[in-house]
Short mmCIF file of C-alpha atoms and ligand atoms in Angstrom, two decimals:
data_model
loop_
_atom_site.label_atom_id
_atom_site.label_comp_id
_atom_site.label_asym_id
_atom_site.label_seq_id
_atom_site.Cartn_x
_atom_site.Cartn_y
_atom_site.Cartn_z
CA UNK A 1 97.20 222.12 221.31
CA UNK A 2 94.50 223.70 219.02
CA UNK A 3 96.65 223.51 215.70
CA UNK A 4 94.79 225.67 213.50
CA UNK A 5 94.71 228.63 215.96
CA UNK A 6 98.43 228.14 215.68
CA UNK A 7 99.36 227.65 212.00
CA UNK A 8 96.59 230.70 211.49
CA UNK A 9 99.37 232.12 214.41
CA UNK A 10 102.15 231.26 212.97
CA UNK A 11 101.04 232.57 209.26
CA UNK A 12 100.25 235.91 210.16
CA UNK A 13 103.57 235.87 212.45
CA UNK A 14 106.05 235.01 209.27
CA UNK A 15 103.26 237.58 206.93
CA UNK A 16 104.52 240.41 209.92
CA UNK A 17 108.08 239.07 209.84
CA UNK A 18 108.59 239.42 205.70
CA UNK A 19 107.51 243.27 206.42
CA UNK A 20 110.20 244.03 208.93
CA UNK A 21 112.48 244.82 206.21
CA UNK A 22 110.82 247.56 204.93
CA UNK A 23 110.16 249.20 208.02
CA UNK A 24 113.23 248.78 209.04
CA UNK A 25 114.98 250.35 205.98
CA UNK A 26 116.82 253.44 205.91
CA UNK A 27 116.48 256.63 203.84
CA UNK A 28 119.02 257.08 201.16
CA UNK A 29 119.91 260.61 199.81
CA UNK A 30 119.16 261.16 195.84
CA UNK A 31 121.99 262.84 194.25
CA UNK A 32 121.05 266.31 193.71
CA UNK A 33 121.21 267.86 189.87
CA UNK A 34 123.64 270.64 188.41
CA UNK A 35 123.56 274.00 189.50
CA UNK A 36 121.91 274.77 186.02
CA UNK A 37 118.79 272.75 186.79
CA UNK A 38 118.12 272.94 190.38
CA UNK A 39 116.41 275.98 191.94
CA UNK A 40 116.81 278.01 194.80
CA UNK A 41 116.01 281.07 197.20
CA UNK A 42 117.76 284.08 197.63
CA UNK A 43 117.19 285.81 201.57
CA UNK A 44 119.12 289.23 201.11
CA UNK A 45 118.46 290.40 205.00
CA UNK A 46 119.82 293.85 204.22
CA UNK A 47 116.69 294.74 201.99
CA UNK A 48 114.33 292.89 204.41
CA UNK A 49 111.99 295.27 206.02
CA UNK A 50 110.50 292.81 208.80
CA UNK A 51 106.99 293.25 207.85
CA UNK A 52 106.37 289.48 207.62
CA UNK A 53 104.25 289.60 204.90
CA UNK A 54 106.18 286.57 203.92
CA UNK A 55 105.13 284.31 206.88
CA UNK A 56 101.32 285.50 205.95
CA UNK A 57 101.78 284.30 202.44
CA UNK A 58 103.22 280.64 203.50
CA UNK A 59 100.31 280.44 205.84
CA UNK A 60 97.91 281.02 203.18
CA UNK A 61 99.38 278.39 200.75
CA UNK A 62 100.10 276.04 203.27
CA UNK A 63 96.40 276.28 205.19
CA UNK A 64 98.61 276.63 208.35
CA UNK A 65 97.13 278.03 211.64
CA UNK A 66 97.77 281.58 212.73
CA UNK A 67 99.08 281.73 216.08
CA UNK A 68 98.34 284.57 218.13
CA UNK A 69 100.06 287.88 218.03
CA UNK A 70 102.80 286.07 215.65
CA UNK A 71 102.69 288.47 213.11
CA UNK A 72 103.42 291.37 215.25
CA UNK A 73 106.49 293.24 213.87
CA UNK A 74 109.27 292.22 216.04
CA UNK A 75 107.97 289.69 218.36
CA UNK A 76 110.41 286.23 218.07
CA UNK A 77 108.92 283.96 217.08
CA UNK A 78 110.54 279.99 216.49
CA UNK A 79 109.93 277.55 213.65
CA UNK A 80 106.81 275.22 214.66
CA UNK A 81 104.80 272.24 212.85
CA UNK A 82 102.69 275.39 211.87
CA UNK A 83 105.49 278.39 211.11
CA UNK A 84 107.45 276.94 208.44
CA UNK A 85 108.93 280.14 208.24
CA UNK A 86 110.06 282.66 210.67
CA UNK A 87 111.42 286.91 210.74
CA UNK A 88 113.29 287.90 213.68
CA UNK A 89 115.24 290.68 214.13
CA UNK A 90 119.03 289.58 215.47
CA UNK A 91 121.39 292.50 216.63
CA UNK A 92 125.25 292.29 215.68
CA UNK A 93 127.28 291.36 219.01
CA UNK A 94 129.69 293.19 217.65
CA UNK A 95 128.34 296.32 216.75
CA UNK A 96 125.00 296.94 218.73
CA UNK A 97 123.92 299.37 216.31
CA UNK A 98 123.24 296.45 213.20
CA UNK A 99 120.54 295.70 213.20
CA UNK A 100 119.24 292.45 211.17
CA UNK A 101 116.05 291.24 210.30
CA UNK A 102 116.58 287.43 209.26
CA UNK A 103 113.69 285.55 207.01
CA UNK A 104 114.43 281.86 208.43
CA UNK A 105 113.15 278.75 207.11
CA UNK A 106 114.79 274.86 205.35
CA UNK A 107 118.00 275.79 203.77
CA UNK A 108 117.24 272.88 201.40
CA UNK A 109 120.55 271.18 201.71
CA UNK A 110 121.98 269.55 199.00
CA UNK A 111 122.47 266.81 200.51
CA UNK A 112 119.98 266.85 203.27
CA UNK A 113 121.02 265.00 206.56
CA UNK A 114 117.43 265.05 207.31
CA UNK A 115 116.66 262.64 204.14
CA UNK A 116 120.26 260.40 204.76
CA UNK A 117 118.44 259.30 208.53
CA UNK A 118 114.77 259.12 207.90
CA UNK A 119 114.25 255.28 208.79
CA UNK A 120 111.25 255.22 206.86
CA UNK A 121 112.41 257.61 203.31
CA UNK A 122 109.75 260.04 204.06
CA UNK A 123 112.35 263.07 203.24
CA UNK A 124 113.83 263.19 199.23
CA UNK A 125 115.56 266.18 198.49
CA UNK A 126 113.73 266.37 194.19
CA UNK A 127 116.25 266.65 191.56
CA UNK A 128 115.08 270.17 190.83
CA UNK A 129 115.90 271.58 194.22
CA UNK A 130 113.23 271.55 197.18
CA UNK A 131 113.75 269.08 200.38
CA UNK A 132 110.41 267.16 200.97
CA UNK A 133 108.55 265.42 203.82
CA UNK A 134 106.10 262.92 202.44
CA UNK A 135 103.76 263.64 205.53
CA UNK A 136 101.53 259.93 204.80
CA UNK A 137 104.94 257.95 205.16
CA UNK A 138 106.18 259.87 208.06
CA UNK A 139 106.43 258.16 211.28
CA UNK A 140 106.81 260.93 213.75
CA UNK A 141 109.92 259.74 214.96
CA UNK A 142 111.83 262.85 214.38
CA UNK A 143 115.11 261.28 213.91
CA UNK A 144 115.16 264.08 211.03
CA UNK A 145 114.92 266.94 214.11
CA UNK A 146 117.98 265.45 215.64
CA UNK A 147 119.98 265.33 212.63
CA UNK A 148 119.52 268.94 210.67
CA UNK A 149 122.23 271.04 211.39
CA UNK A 150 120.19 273.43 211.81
CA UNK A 151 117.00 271.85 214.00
CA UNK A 152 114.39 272.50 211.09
CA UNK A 153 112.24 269.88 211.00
CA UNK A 154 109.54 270.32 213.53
CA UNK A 155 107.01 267.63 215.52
CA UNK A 156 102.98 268.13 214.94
CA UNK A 157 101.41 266.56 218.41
CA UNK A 158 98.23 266.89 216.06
CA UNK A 159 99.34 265.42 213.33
CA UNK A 160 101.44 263.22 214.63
CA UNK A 161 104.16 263.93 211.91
CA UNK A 162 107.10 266.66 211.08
CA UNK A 163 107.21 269.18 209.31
CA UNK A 164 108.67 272.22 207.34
CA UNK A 165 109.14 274.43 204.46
CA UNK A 166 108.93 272.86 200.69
CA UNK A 167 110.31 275.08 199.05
CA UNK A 168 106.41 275.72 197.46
CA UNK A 169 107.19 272.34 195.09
CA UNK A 170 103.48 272.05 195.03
CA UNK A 171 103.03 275.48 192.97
CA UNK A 172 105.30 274.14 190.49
CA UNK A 173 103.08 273.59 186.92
CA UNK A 174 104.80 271.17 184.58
CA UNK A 175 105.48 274.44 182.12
CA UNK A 176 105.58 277.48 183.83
CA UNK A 177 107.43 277.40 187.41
CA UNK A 178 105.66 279.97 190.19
CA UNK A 179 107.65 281.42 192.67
CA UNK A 180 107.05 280.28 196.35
CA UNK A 181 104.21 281.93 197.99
CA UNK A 182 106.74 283.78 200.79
CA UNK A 183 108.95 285.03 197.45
CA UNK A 184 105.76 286.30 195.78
CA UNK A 185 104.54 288.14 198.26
CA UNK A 186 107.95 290.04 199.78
CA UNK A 187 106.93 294.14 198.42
CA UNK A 188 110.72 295.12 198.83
CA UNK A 189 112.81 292.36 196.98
CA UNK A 190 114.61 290.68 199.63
CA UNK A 191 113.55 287.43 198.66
CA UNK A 192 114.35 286.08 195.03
CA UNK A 193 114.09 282.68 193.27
CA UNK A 194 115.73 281.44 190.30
CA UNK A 195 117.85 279.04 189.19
CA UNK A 196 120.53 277.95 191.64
CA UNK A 197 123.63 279.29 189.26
CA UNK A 198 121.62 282.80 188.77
CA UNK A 199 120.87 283.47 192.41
CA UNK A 200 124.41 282.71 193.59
CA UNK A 201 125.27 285.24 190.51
CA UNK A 202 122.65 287.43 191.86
CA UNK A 203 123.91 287.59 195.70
CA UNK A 204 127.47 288.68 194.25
CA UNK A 205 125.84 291.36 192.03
CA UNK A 206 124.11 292.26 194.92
CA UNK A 207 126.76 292.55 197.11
CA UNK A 208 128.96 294.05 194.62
CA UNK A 209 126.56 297.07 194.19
CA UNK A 210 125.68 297.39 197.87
CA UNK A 211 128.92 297.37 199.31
CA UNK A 212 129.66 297.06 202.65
CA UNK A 213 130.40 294.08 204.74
CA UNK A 214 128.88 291.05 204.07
CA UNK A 215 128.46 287.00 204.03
CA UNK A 216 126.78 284.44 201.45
CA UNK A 217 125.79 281.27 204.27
CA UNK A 218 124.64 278.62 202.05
CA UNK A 219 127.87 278.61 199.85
CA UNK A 220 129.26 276.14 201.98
CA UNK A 221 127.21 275.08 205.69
CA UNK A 222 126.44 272.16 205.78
CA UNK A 223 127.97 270.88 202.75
CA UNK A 224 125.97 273.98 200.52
CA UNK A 225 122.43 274.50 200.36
CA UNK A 226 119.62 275.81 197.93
CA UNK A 227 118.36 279.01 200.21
CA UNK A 228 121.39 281.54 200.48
CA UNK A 229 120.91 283.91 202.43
CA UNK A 230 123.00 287.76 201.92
CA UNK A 231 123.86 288.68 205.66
CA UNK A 232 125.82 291.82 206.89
CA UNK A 233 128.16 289.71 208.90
CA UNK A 234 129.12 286.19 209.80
CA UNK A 235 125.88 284.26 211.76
CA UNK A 236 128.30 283.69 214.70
CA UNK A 237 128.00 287.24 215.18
CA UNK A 238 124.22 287.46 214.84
CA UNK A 239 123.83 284.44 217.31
CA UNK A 240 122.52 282.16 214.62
CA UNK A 241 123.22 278.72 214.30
CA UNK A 242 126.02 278.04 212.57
CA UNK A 243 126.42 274.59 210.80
CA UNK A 244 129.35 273.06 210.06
CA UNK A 245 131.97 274.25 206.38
CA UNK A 246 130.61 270.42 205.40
CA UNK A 247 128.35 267.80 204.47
CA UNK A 248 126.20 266.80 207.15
CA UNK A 249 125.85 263.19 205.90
CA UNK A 250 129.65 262.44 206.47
CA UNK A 251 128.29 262.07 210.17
CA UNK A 252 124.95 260.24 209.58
CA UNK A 253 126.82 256.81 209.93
CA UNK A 254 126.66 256.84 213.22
CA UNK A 255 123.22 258.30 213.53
CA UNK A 256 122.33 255.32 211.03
CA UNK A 257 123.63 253.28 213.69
CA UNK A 258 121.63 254.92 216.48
CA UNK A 259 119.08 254.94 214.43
CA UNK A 260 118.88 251.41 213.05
CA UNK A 261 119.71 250.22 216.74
CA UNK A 262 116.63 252.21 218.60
CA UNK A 263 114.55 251.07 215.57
CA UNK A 264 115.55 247.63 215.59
CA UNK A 265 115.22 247.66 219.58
CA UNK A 266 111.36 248.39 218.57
CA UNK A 267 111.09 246.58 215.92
CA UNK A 268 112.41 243.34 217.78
CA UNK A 269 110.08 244.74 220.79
CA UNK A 270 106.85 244.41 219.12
CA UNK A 271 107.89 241.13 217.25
CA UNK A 272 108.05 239.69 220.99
CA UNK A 273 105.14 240.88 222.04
CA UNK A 274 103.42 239.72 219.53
CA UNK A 275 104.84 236.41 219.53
CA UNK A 276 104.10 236.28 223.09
CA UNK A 277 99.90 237.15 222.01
CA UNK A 278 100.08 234.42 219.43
CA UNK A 279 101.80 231.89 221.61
CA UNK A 280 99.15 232.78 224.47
CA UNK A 281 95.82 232.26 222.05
CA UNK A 282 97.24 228.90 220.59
CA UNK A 283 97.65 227.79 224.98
CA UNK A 284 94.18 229.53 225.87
CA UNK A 285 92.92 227.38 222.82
CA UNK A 286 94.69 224.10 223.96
CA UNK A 287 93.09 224.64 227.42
CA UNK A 288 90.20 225.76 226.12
CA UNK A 289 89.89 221.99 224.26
CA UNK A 290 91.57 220.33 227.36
CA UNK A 291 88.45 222.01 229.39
CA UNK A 292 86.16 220.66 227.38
CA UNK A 293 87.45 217.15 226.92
CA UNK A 294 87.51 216.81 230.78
CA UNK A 295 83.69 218.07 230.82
S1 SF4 B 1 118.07 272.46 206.72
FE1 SF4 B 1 117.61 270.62 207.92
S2 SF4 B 1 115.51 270.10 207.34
FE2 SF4 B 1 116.29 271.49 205.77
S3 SF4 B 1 117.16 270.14 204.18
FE3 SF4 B 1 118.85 270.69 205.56
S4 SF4 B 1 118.89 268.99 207.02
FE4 SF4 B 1 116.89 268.90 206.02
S1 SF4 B 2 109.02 278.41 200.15
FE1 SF4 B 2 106.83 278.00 200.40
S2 SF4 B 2 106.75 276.56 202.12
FE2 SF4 B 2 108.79 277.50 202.17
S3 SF4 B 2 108.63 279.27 203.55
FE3 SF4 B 2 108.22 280.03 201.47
S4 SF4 B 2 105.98 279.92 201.25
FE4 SF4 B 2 106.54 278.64 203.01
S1 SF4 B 3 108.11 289.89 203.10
FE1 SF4 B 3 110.19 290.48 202.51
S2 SF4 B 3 110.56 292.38 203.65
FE2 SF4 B 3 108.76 291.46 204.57
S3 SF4 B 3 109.60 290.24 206.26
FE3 SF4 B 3 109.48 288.85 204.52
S4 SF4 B 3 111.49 288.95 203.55
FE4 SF4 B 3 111.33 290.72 204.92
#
């Protein structure tokens, strides 16, 4: 047997072996701060005007493609690896007549399933509010897709990576916090950012003054997040999703365990196979000596 080919083998099998940990470990959730000191967005869909001037202004900041006839008033369009946001206009199944237009985007959880299952902790939800994908540590393996209560997170075939709306944490100077592009740029109001503790204030003042019939979601899907959104009715009746009155994460055990399984399948998978390559250049090299001895 040709030993060096096979303690150089054997090295640079144990060197691939002492980084299986840390590709095998699993995204842990930070603990999100007070009210007081994380921020949020306000959606009130009975101002919103569906001119998507909003979607325009998140394309801008976030250099993301324009797909055509997208920004045609009214046409649905979905959440993609390149519409981080989305306005479509739902109609009230119980009264045909409501009509609702509905700025959609990451309802930055506060305690984001999508972070709690990332095998890799690409996703951290910052202490001052926005949910983040870290698109260099991503792995594409959309385990985050699978887990949002609300199917956010979306795949780039590109890119190979996922992703979705920051919350605009990159327009955030240390002094003097900016408002999201989509916020900025909304002419009638409907979108607002603040605070966390002033916008839910705000919504109720809102709501208050307006009258009418009406829902906060955000206050408590999915646990609470940091976009609430002021709707004219329940989202059952709009046909939107609707997550669950909880915390998403009280469920993530067992995707964990999916997770850590299919992961570990891999993980054990390329192990073997590259076992099996180093084992097969230390023979090739003991017949290659064999050969030659014999010559
Ligand atoms: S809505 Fe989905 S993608 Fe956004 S923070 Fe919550 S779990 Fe993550
Ligand atoms: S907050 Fe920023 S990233 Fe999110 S939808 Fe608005 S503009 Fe786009
Ligand atoms: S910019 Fe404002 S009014 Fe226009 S679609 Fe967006 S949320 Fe609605």
């Amino acid at each position: 047997m040709n030993r060096g080919t096979a303690k150089i083998g054997r090295r640079r099998f144990l060197k691939f072996l002492a980084c299986v940990p840390a590709f095998a470990a699993l995204g842990s959730v930070g603990l999100a701060k007070a009210e007081t000191q994380r921020y949020g967005k306000l959606v009130d869909t009975r101002r919103c005007i569906g001119c998507k001037r909003c979607m325009s202004a998140c394309k801008r900041w976030n250099n993301l493609e324009v797909e055509r006839d997208e920004m045609i008033t009214d046409r649905e369009t979905d959440l993609t690896a390149n519409n981080w946001v989305v306005v479509n206009l739902l109609i009230d199944s119980k009264n045909r007549n409501r009509k609702t237009y509905e700025h959609w985007a990451c309802q930055h959880c506060i305690q984001p399933a999508c972070a709690g299952v990332c095998p890799v902790k690409a996703i951290t939800k910052l202490s001052n509010g926005p949910v983040v994908i870290n698109e260099k540590r991503c792995i594409g393996c959309r385990y985050c897709f699978q887990a949002c209560p609300y199917k956010v997170p979306r795949f780039d075939f590109e890119k190979r990576v996922t992703r979705k709306c920051h919350l605009c944490y990159n327009r955030t100077p240390l002094l003097n916090y900016m408002k999201p592009a989509c916020v900025a740029a909304c002419p009638v109001g409907a979108l607002r950012f603040d605070y966390k503790h002033e916008i839910i204030k705000e919504a109720k003042r809102r709501i208050q003054q307006r009258g009418g019939s009406s829902y906060i979601m955000g206050l408590t899907e999915a646990g609470g997040t940091d976009m609430l959104t002021i709707l004219p009715t329940r989202p059952q009746d709009l046909n939107m999703v609707v997550a669950p009155q909880k915390i998403v994460n009280k469920n993530l055990d067992k995707i964990r365990i999916s997770a850590s399984g299919v992961m570990g399948a891999s993980v054990l998978a390329g192990l073997m196979h590259l076992y099996a390559a180093l084992t097969r250049e230390g023979t090739k090299g003991d017949h290659d000596q064999s050969d030659k001895k014999e010559t």
